GROMACS .gro file of C-alpha atoms in nm:
model
  368
    1MET     CA    1  12.544  13.446  11.751
    2LEU     CA    2  12.590  13.811  11.659
    3ALA     CA    3  12.916  13.906  11.500
    4THR     CA    4  12.934  14.244  11.675
    5ALA     CA    5  12.993  14.292  12.045
    6LEU     CA    6  13.022  14.581  12.286
    7PRO     CA    7  13.385  14.648  12.376
    8TRP     CA    8  13.350  14.637  12.754
    9GLY     CA    9  13.636  14.562  12.984
   10GLY     CA   10  13.895  14.812  12.864
   11THR     CA   11  13.917  14.733  12.490
   12ALA     CA   12  13.881  15.002  12.222
   13TRP     CA   13  13.532  15.142  12.170
   14ALA     CA   14  13.352  15.094  11.835
   15ASP     CA   15  13.133  15.356  11.685
   16ALA     CA   16  12.813  15.289  11.880
   17THR     CA   17  12.588  15.488  11.645
   18SER     CA   18  12.712  15.304  11.335
   19ASP     CA   19  12.682  14.972  11.516
   20ARG     CA   20  12.329  15.058  11.626
   21ASN     CA   21  12.223  15.152  11.271
   22ALA     CA   22  12.370  14.830  11.134
   23THR     CA   23  12.184  14.636  11.403
   24ARG     CA   24  11.858  14.814  11.315
   25THR     CA   25  11.904  14.726  10.948
   26LYS     CA   26  11.973  14.365  11.034
   27GLN     CA   27  11.671  14.360  11.266
   28GLN     CA   28  11.446  14.490  10.986
   29GLN     CA   29  11.574  14.217  10.755
   30VAL     CA   30  11.516  13.950  11.018
   31ARG     CA   31  11.165  14.081  11.092
   32SER     CA   32  11.079  14.081  10.720
   33GLN     CA   33  11.199  13.721  10.692
   34LEU     CA   34  11.009  13.633  11.008
   35ASP     CA   35  10.687  13.792  10.878
   36LEU     CA   36  10.725  13.610  10.547
   37ALA     CA   37  10.790  13.279  10.721
   38LYS     CA   38  10.487  13.325  10.946
   39ALA     CA   39  10.264  13.420  10.651
   40THR     CA   40  10.387  13.120  10.453
   41ASP     CA   41  10.335  12.892  10.752
   42ALA     CA   42   9.981  13.026  10.795
   43GLY     CA   43   9.909  12.923  10.435
   44VAL     CA   44  10.067  12.583  10.495
   45GLU     CA   45   9.858  12.535  10.810
   46ALA     CA   46   9.541  12.627  10.620
   47GLU     CA   47   9.629  12.378  10.345
   48LEU     CA   48   9.712  12.117  10.607
   49ALA     CA   49   9.370  12.170  10.769
   50ARG     CA   50   9.203  12.133  10.427
   51LEU     CA   51   9.397  11.814  10.361
   52ASP     CA   52   9.300  11.678  10.702
   53ARG     CA   53   8.933  11.727  10.613
   54ALA     CA   54   8.987  11.577  10.268
   55VAL     CA   55   9.169  11.276  10.412
   56THR     CA   56   8.883  11.215  10.658
   57ALA     CA   57   8.621  11.238  10.383
   58GLN     CA   58   8.827  11.021  10.147
   59GLN     CA   59   8.876  10.760  10.416
   60ALA     CA   60   8.498  10.738  10.454
   61ARG     CA   61   8.462  10.686  10.077
   62THR     CA   62   8.737  10.425  10.080
   63ASP     CA   63   8.571  10.240  10.366
   64ASP     CA   64   8.234  10.248  10.182
   65ALA     CA   65   8.396  10.114   9.864
   66HIS     CA   66   8.568   9.836  10.056
   67GLN     CA   67   8.242   9.742  10.229
   68ALA     CA   68   8.063   9.733   9.892
   69GLN     CA   69   8.339   9.507   9.762
   70VAL     CA   70   8.296   9.273  10.060
   71VAL     CA   71   7.919   9.257  10.003
   72ALA     CA   72   7.966   9.190   9.630
   73GLN     CA   73   8.217   8.913   9.700
   74ALA     CA   74   7.976   8.756   9.948
   75GLY     CA   75   7.699   8.770   9.686
   76LEU     CA   76   7.925   8.607   9.430
   77GLN     CA   77   8.007   8.328   9.673
   78THR     CA   78   7.634   8.275   9.739
   79ALA     CA   79   7.553   8.262   9.367
   80THR     CA   80   7.837   8.016   9.306
   81SER     CA   81   7.717   7.795   9.592
   82ARG     CA   82   7.362   7.791   9.454
   83LEU     CA   83   7.483   7.691   9.108
   84ASP     CA   84   7.697   7.416   9.257
   85ALA     CA   85   7.395   7.287   9.454
   86ILE     CA   86   7.175   7.284   9.142
   87ASP     CA   87   7.443   7.103   8.942
   88THR     CA   88   7.473   6.843   9.217
   89LYS     CA   89   7.096   6.789   9.223
   90VAL     CA   90   7.068   6.765   8.842
   91ASN     CA   91   7.351   6.513   8.830
   92GLY     CA   92   7.178   6.306   9.097
   93LEU     CA   93   6.847   6.306   8.909
   94ARG     CA   94   7.017   6.213   8.584
   95GLN     CA   95   7.195   5.923   8.751
   96ASN     CA   96   6.866   5.809   8.906
   97LEU     CA   97   6.692   5.830   8.568
   98ALA     CA   98   6.962   5.625   8.401
   99HIS     CA   99   6.942   5.369   8.679
  100ARG     CA  100   6.565   5.337   8.637
  101ALA     CA  101   6.599   5.301   8.261
  102VAL     CA  102   6.846   5.015   8.302
  103GLN     CA  103   6.635   4.859   8.575
  104ALA     CA  104   6.325   4.871   8.354
  105TYR     CA  105   6.488   4.628   8.109
  106THR     CA  106   6.711   4.417   8.327
  107ASP     CA  107   6.525   4.374   8.657
  108PRO     CA  108   6.608   4.012   8.743
  109ALA     CA  109   6.354   3.998   9.025
  110GLY     CA  110   6.057   4.039   8.797
  111GLN     CA  111   5.948   4.367   8.952
  112GLY     CA  112   5.965   4.571   8.630
  113GLY     CA  113   6.103   4.587   8.279
  114ILE     CA  114   6.057   4.349   7.981
  115MET     CA  115   6.064   4.035   8.195
  116ALA     CA  116   5.792   4.173   8.419
  117LEU     CA  117   5.576   4.265   8.120
  118SER     CA  118   5.616   3.920   7.961
  119LYS     CA  119   5.508   3.753   8.282
  120ALA     CA  120   5.203   3.972   8.331
  121ALA     CA  121   4.885   3.768   8.382
  122THR     CA  122   4.680   3.989   8.153
  123PHE     CA  123   4.732   4.267   7.903
  124ASP     CA  124   4.571   4.518   8.141
  125ASP     CA  125   4.817   4.422   8.413
  126ALA     CA  126   5.109   4.474   8.177
  127ALA     CA  127   4.966   4.806   8.060
  128ARG     CA  128   4.934   4.933   8.416
  129ARG     CA  129   5.293   4.833   8.492
  130GLN     CA  130   5.417   5.011   8.177
  131ALA     CA  131   5.213   5.322   8.251
  132LEU     CA  132   5.357   5.338   8.604
  133LEU     CA  133   5.711   5.308   8.465
  134ASP     CA  134   5.644   5.580   8.209
  135LEU     CA  135   5.508   5.810   8.481
  136VAL     CA  136   5.820   5.772   8.697
  137GLN     CA  137   6.046   5.837   8.401
  138SER     CA  138   5.840   6.133   8.289
  139SER     CA  139   5.840   6.285   8.640
  140THR     CA  140   6.220   6.252   8.671
  141THR     CA  141   6.270   6.404   8.325
  142SER     CA  142   6.042   6.698   8.412
  143ALA     CA  143   6.234   6.759   8.734
  144VAL     CA  144   6.561   6.766   8.541
  145GLU     CA  145   6.418   7.008   8.286
  146GLY     CA  146   6.285   7.232   8.564
  147LEU     CA  147   6.622   7.240   8.737
  148ARG     CA  148   6.786   7.315   8.405
  149GLY     CA  149   6.575   7.631   8.375
  150THR     CA  150   6.652   7.725   8.731
  151ARG     CA  151   7.022   7.678   8.669
  152GLN     CA  152   7.007   7.906   8.366
  153ASP     CA  153   6.843   8.176   8.578
  154GLN     CA  154   7.107   8.131   8.848
  155ALA     CA  155   7.386   8.148   8.590
  156GLU     CA  156   7.251   8.483   8.463
  157ALA     CA  157   7.226   8.607   8.820
  158LYS     CA  158   7.586   8.502   8.884
  159LYS     CA  159   7.702   8.698   8.579
  160ALA     CA  160   7.529   9.007   8.713
  161VAL     CA  161   7.686   8.957   9.055
  162GLN     CA  162   8.028   8.904   8.895
  163ALA     CA  163   7.991   9.233   8.707
  164ALA     CA  164   7.890   9.411   9.027
  165GLU     CA  165   8.185   9.258   9.216
  166LYS     CA  166   8.425   9.370   8.942
  167LEU     CA  167   8.292   9.727   8.957
  168ALA     CA  168   8.313   9.726   9.337
  169SER     CA  169   8.674   9.605   9.326
  170GLN     CA  170   8.765   9.870   9.070
  171ARG     CA  171   8.601  10.141   9.280
  172ALA     CA  172   8.780  10.020   9.594
  173ALA     CA  173   9.115  10.033   9.412
  174VAL     CA  174   9.048  10.386   9.284
  175GLU     CA  175   8.943  10.515   9.627
  176ALA     CA  176   9.245  10.351   9.791
  177GLU     CA  177   9.479  10.521   9.542
  178ARG     CA  178   9.312  10.857   9.606
  179SER     CA  179   9.368  10.804   9.978
  180LYS     CA  180   9.739  10.737   9.915
  181VAL     CA  181   9.772  11.056   9.706
  182LEU     CA  182   9.608  11.265   9.979
  183GLN     CA  183   9.825  11.106  10.248
  184ARG     CA  184  10.139  11.185  10.049
  185SER     CA  185  10.027  11.547  10.004
  186ARG     CA  186   9.948  11.573  10.374
  187ALA     CA  187  10.290  11.430  10.469
  188ALA     CA  188  10.462  11.683  10.240
  189GLN     CA  189  10.268  11.971  10.400
  190GLN     CA  190  10.355  11.844  10.748
  191ALA     CA  191  10.724  11.836  10.656
  192THR     CA  192  10.701  12.191  10.520
  193HIS     CA  193  10.522  12.304  10.836
  194ALA     CA  194  10.794  12.148  11.053
  195GLU     CA  195  11.068  12.323  10.853
  196LEU     CA  196  10.888  12.657  10.874
  197THR     CA  197  10.830  12.615  11.248
  198LYS     CA  198  11.204  12.562  11.298
  199ARG     CA  199  11.284  12.855  11.071
  200ILE     CA  200  11.044  13.080  11.263
  201ALA     CA  201  11.199  12.974  11.595
  202ASP     CA  202  11.549  13.045  11.461
  203LEU     CA  203  11.447  13.387  11.328
  204GLN     CA  204  11.266  13.470  11.652
  205GLY     CA  205  11.578  13.381  11.849
  206GLU     CA  206  11.794  13.595  11.622
  207SER     CA  207  11.544  13.881  11.653
  208ASN     CA  208  11.549  13.858  12.032
  209GLU     CA  209  11.928  13.862  12.034
  210LEU     CA  210  11.930  14.165  11.805
  211ASN     CA  211  11.681  14.337  12.035
  212GLY     CA  212  11.910  14.282  12.331
  213HIS     CA  213  12.215  14.404  12.142
  214GLN     CA  214  12.027  14.709  12.017
  215ALA     CA  215  11.911  14.793  12.370
  216GLU     CA  216  12.269  14.779  12.492
  217LEU     CA  217  12.377  15.009  12.211
  218GLU     CA  218  12.092  15.252  12.282
  219ASN     CA  219  12.188  15.258  12.650
  220LEU     CA  220  12.552  15.318  12.556
  221ILE     CA  221  12.456  15.603  12.324
  222ARG     CA  222  12.240  15.765  12.592
  223GLN     CA  223  12.520  15.744  12.847
  224ARG     CA  224  12.778  15.882  12.602
  225SER     CA  225  12.540  16.165  12.515
  226ALA     CA  226  12.486  16.259  12.880
  227PRO     CA  227  12.683  16.539  13.047
  228GLY     CA  228  13.025  16.415  13.141
  229GLY     CA  229  13.106  16.251  12.812
  230ALA     CA  230  13.160  15.890  12.712
  231VAL     CA  231  13.116  15.587  12.933
  232ALA     CA  232  13.438  15.396  12.984
  233PRO     CA  233  13.510  15.059  13.142
  234GLY     CA  234  13.463  15.070  13.519
  235THR     CA  235  13.169  15.314  13.497
  236GLN     CA  236  12.972  15.318  13.822
  237VAL     CA  237  12.596  15.246  13.808
  238GLY     CA  238  12.361  15.086  14.060
  239SER     CA  239  12.095  15.226  14.292
  240GLY     CA  240  12.089  15.396  14.630
  241THR     CA  241  12.336  15.425  14.913
  242ALA     CA  242  12.516  15.133  15.064
  243SER     CA  243  12.346  14.943  15.345
  244SER     CA  244  12.500  14.853  15.680
  245ALA     CA  245  12.615  14.534  15.504
  246GLY     CA  246  12.783  14.752  15.244
  247LEU     CA  247  12.552  14.654  14.951
  248ILE     CA  248  12.377  14.872  14.693
  249TRP     CA  249  12.099  14.756  14.460
  250PRO     CA  250  12.245  14.638  14.126
  251ILE     CA  251  11.979  14.817  13.917
  252HIS     CA  252  11.707  15.072  13.977
  253ALA     CA  253  11.378  14.907  13.870
  254PRO     CA  254  11.059  14.756  14.022
  255VAL     CA  255  11.066  14.424  14.207
  256THR     CA  256  10.833  14.166  14.050
  257SER     CA  257  10.901  13.865  14.274
  258GLU     CA  258  11.028  13.859  14.632
  259PHE     CA  259  11.247  13.604  14.808
  260GLY     CA  260  11.065  13.305  14.962
  261ALA     CA  261  10.794  13.052  14.883
  262ARG     CA  262  10.686  13.046  14.518
  263TRP     CA  263  10.518  12.776  14.304
  264GLY     CA  264  10.562  12.510  14.571
  265THR     CA  265  10.934  12.578  14.624
  266ILE     CA  266  11.166  12.852  14.750
  267HIS     CA  267  11.253  13.145  14.526
  268PRO     CA  268  11.618  13.201  14.624
  269GLY     CA  269  11.642  13.566  14.530
  270ILE     CA  270  11.461  13.881  14.421
  271ASP     CA  271  11.346  13.944  14.061
  272ILE     CA  272  11.388  14.302  13.940
  273ALA     CA  273  11.222  14.381  13.606
  274ALA     CA  274  11.414  14.596  13.358
  275PRO     CA  275  11.448  14.620  12.980
  276THR     CA  276  11.694  14.394  12.803
  277GLY     CA  277  12.035  14.559  12.791
  278THR     CA  278  12.002  14.754  13.117
  279PRO     CA  279  12.348  14.768  13.284
  280ILE     CA  280  12.390  14.563  13.604
  281ALA     CA  281  12.617  14.698  13.880
  282ALA     CA  282  12.825  14.506  14.129
  283ALA     CA  283  12.651  14.537  14.467
  284LYS     CA  284  12.986  14.562  14.649
  285ASP     CA  285  13.359  14.541  14.586
  286GLY     CA  286  13.478  14.187  14.531
  287THR     CA  287  13.621  13.919  14.306
  288VAL     CA  288  13.426  13.744  14.029
  289VAL     CA  289  13.420  13.373  14.115
  290PHE     CA  290  13.180  13.262  13.842
  291ALA     CA  291  13.091  13.415  13.504
  292GLY     CA  292  12.916  13.209  13.239
  293PRO     CA  293  12.611  12.996  13.154
  294ASN     CA  294  12.459  12.804  13.444
  295ASP     CA  295  12.151  12.593  13.352
  296GLY     CA  296  11.828  12.765  13.458
  297TYR     CA  297  12.016  13.078  13.570
  298GLY     CA  298  12.122  13.146  13.212
  299ASN     CA  299  12.418  13.384  13.192
  300TYR     CA  300  12.522  13.403  13.556
  301VAL     CA  301  12.779  13.603  13.758
  302CYS     CA  302  12.875  13.551  14.124
  303ILE     CA  303  13.101  13.788  14.318
  304ASP     CA  304  13.282  13.701  14.642
  305HIS     CA  305  13.286  14.002  14.878
  306GLY     CA  306  13.484  13.835  15.157
  307GLY     CA  307  13.370  13.738  15.505
  308GLY     CA  308  13.153  13.456  15.362
  309MET     CA  309  12.927  13.697  15.167
  310SER     CA  310  12.866  13.670  14.794
  311THR     CA  311  12.609  13.811  14.549
  312CYS     CA  312  12.487  13.652  14.225
  313TYR     CA  313  12.318  13.794  13.913
  314ALA     CA  314  12.121  13.570  13.675
  315HIS     CA  315  11.952  13.571  13.332
  316GLN     CA  316  12.193  13.825  13.180
  317SER     CA  317  12.180  13.893  12.807
  318ARG     CA  318  12.556  13.954  12.809
  319ILE     CA  319  12.829  13.918  13.070
  320ALA     CA  320  13.083  14.202  13.100
  321VAL     CA  321  13.333  14.045  13.344
  322SER     CA  322  13.537  13.728  13.371
  323GLU     CA  323  13.628  13.488  13.650
  324GLY     CA  324  13.910  13.612  13.874
  325GLN     CA  325  13.845  13.977  13.787
  326SER     CA  326  13.830  14.233  14.069
  327VAL     CA  327  13.535  14.472  14.050
  328ARG     CA  328  13.439  14.787  14.237
  329GLN     CA  329  13.097  14.859  14.382
  330GLY     CA  330  12.873  15.003  14.107
  331GLU     CA  331  13.093  14.877  13.823
  332ILE     CA  332  12.909  14.725  13.525
  333ILE     CA  333  12.929  14.344  13.537
  334GLY     CA  334  12.669  14.260  13.270
  335PHE     CA  335  12.333  14.346  13.117
  336VAL     CA  336  11.974  14.248  13.191
  337GLY     CA  337  11.832  13.970  12.971
  338SER     CA  338  11.605  13.666  12.971
  339THR     CA  339  11.843  13.370  12.937
  340GLY     CA  340  11.795  13.037  13.115
  341HIS     CA  341  11.456  12.961  13.272
  342SER     CA  342  11.300  13.304  13.234
  343THR     CA  343  10.964  13.437  13.118
  344GLY     CA  344  11.083  13.789  13.041
  345ALA     CA  345  11.367  14.037  13.078
  346HIS     CA  346  11.467  14.079  13.444
  347LEU     CA  347  11.754  14.044  13.690
  348HIS     CA  348  11.745  13.762  13.943
  349PHE     CA  349  11.956  13.893  14.235
  350GLU     CA  350  12.081  13.669  14.517
  351VAL     CA  351  12.270  13.723  14.843
  352ARG     CA  352  12.453  13.422  14.989
  353ILE     CA  353  12.620  13.379  15.327
  354ASP     CA  354  12.867  13.091  15.334
  355GLY     CA  355  12.699  12.968  15.015
  356VAL     CA  356  12.346  12.964  15.162
  357VAL     CA  357  12.086  13.192  14.998
  358GLN     CA  358  11.945  13.472  15.215
  359ASN     CA  359  11.672  13.730  15.168
  360PRO     CA  360  11.850  14.020  14.994
  361ARG     CA  361  11.625  14.269  15.175
  362ASN     CA  362  11.800  14.177  15.501
  363TYR     CA  363  12.123  14.316  15.354
  364GLU     CA  364  11.994  14.603  15.137
  365VAL     CA  365  11.844  14.945  15.213
  366GLY     CA  366  11.490  15.034  15.090
  367SER     CA  367  11.388  14.928  14.742
  368PRO     CA  368  11.569  14.934  14.409
   0.00000   0.00000   0.00000
C-alpha cells in the first residue's frame, strides 16, 4: 500500500504538487525495476526454452544408450548360454568315451574288449572287432576336439560381447548423469522464472496503484488551479440537473455497458468509463450505509436516500467517505478505479429500490 494519501474528509491538505512529484519519482523507479525484471525474465524464458530442447534431445540419447545396454546384455546372455551348452555336450562326450574305454576291457557279455578278442574264432574276426572299437573311439575323440575348437571361438566371442556390454553400461551411466544435470538446471531456471513472475506481478500492482494515486493528485491540482481556488472537502461534482427522482449522474463520462442481460446473466447497473482517479459524486443527499471492499465490486459505497431508494458505486480506486456519514448531492464520495472484478477503470453505478436493483436510466435524466 502507498504511504501517502489524499486528505479528503476535512483533514489538513498536503502539498499536492510535492506529493505528485514524489509519486512520479517513485513511479519511475518502479517502472525501471519492472522493465529490468521483465528483461531478466525474458532471458530466463529463453534459457528455459533452450534447456527444454536440450532435455528432450538428451532424453533421446539416454534412451538410445539404455536400449544399447539392453541389447548388449541380451547378447552376453546368449553367448553365456551357448558356452554352457557346449560345455555340457563336451562333458557328455567325454563321459561316453570313458565308458566305452572301460567297456572295451571289461565287457562281461563277450561283446567287446579283451575277452571278446580272446574268444574270436579267427585272427581276422578279432582284427575287425578291434578296428570297429578303434573307429568308435576315434570318432568320439574327434567330436570332442571339434567342440573344443568351437568352445574357444565362443569364448572369444563372449569376451567381445562382454567388452561391448561394459561400454554400453558406461555410456548409459554417462547419459543418465547428463540428463540429471540438465534437469537440475531446468528446475533452477523454473524456480527463477516463478520468482520473477511474482516480482513482476507485485511491481505491476504497485505501478497501477501509483498511477491511480497520481491521477487523483493531477485532478486535485487541476481543480485547485481552476478559478475559484482550492478544492475543499464537500466540493460538489457530478453531471447534469436532477431528475424527477432527484438523482444526478455521479460522473460525466461515456457509458460502456447498460443495465440488463450480459454474458448470460443480468448486469445490475450501468458502467461509466473514466480515468482512474476521476472524482465520483453522490447522486443525491443521503447517508452512507456501506463503504469498503465487497468481493467482485471492489471498493464499494452505498448511500441510503430514504423512501426505500439507495445508490451504489463500485470498483473505486479510493473511498472518500465512511459508513454513517451524511453526504450532500454532488459531494465527492470516492474516485474511479478498477478494483474487484473489473477489466479497466470505470464506475459501476446502481440504483436500488427496497434493495432490488433497477435500471438507473429510469431514475436519471439523459446521459452522463
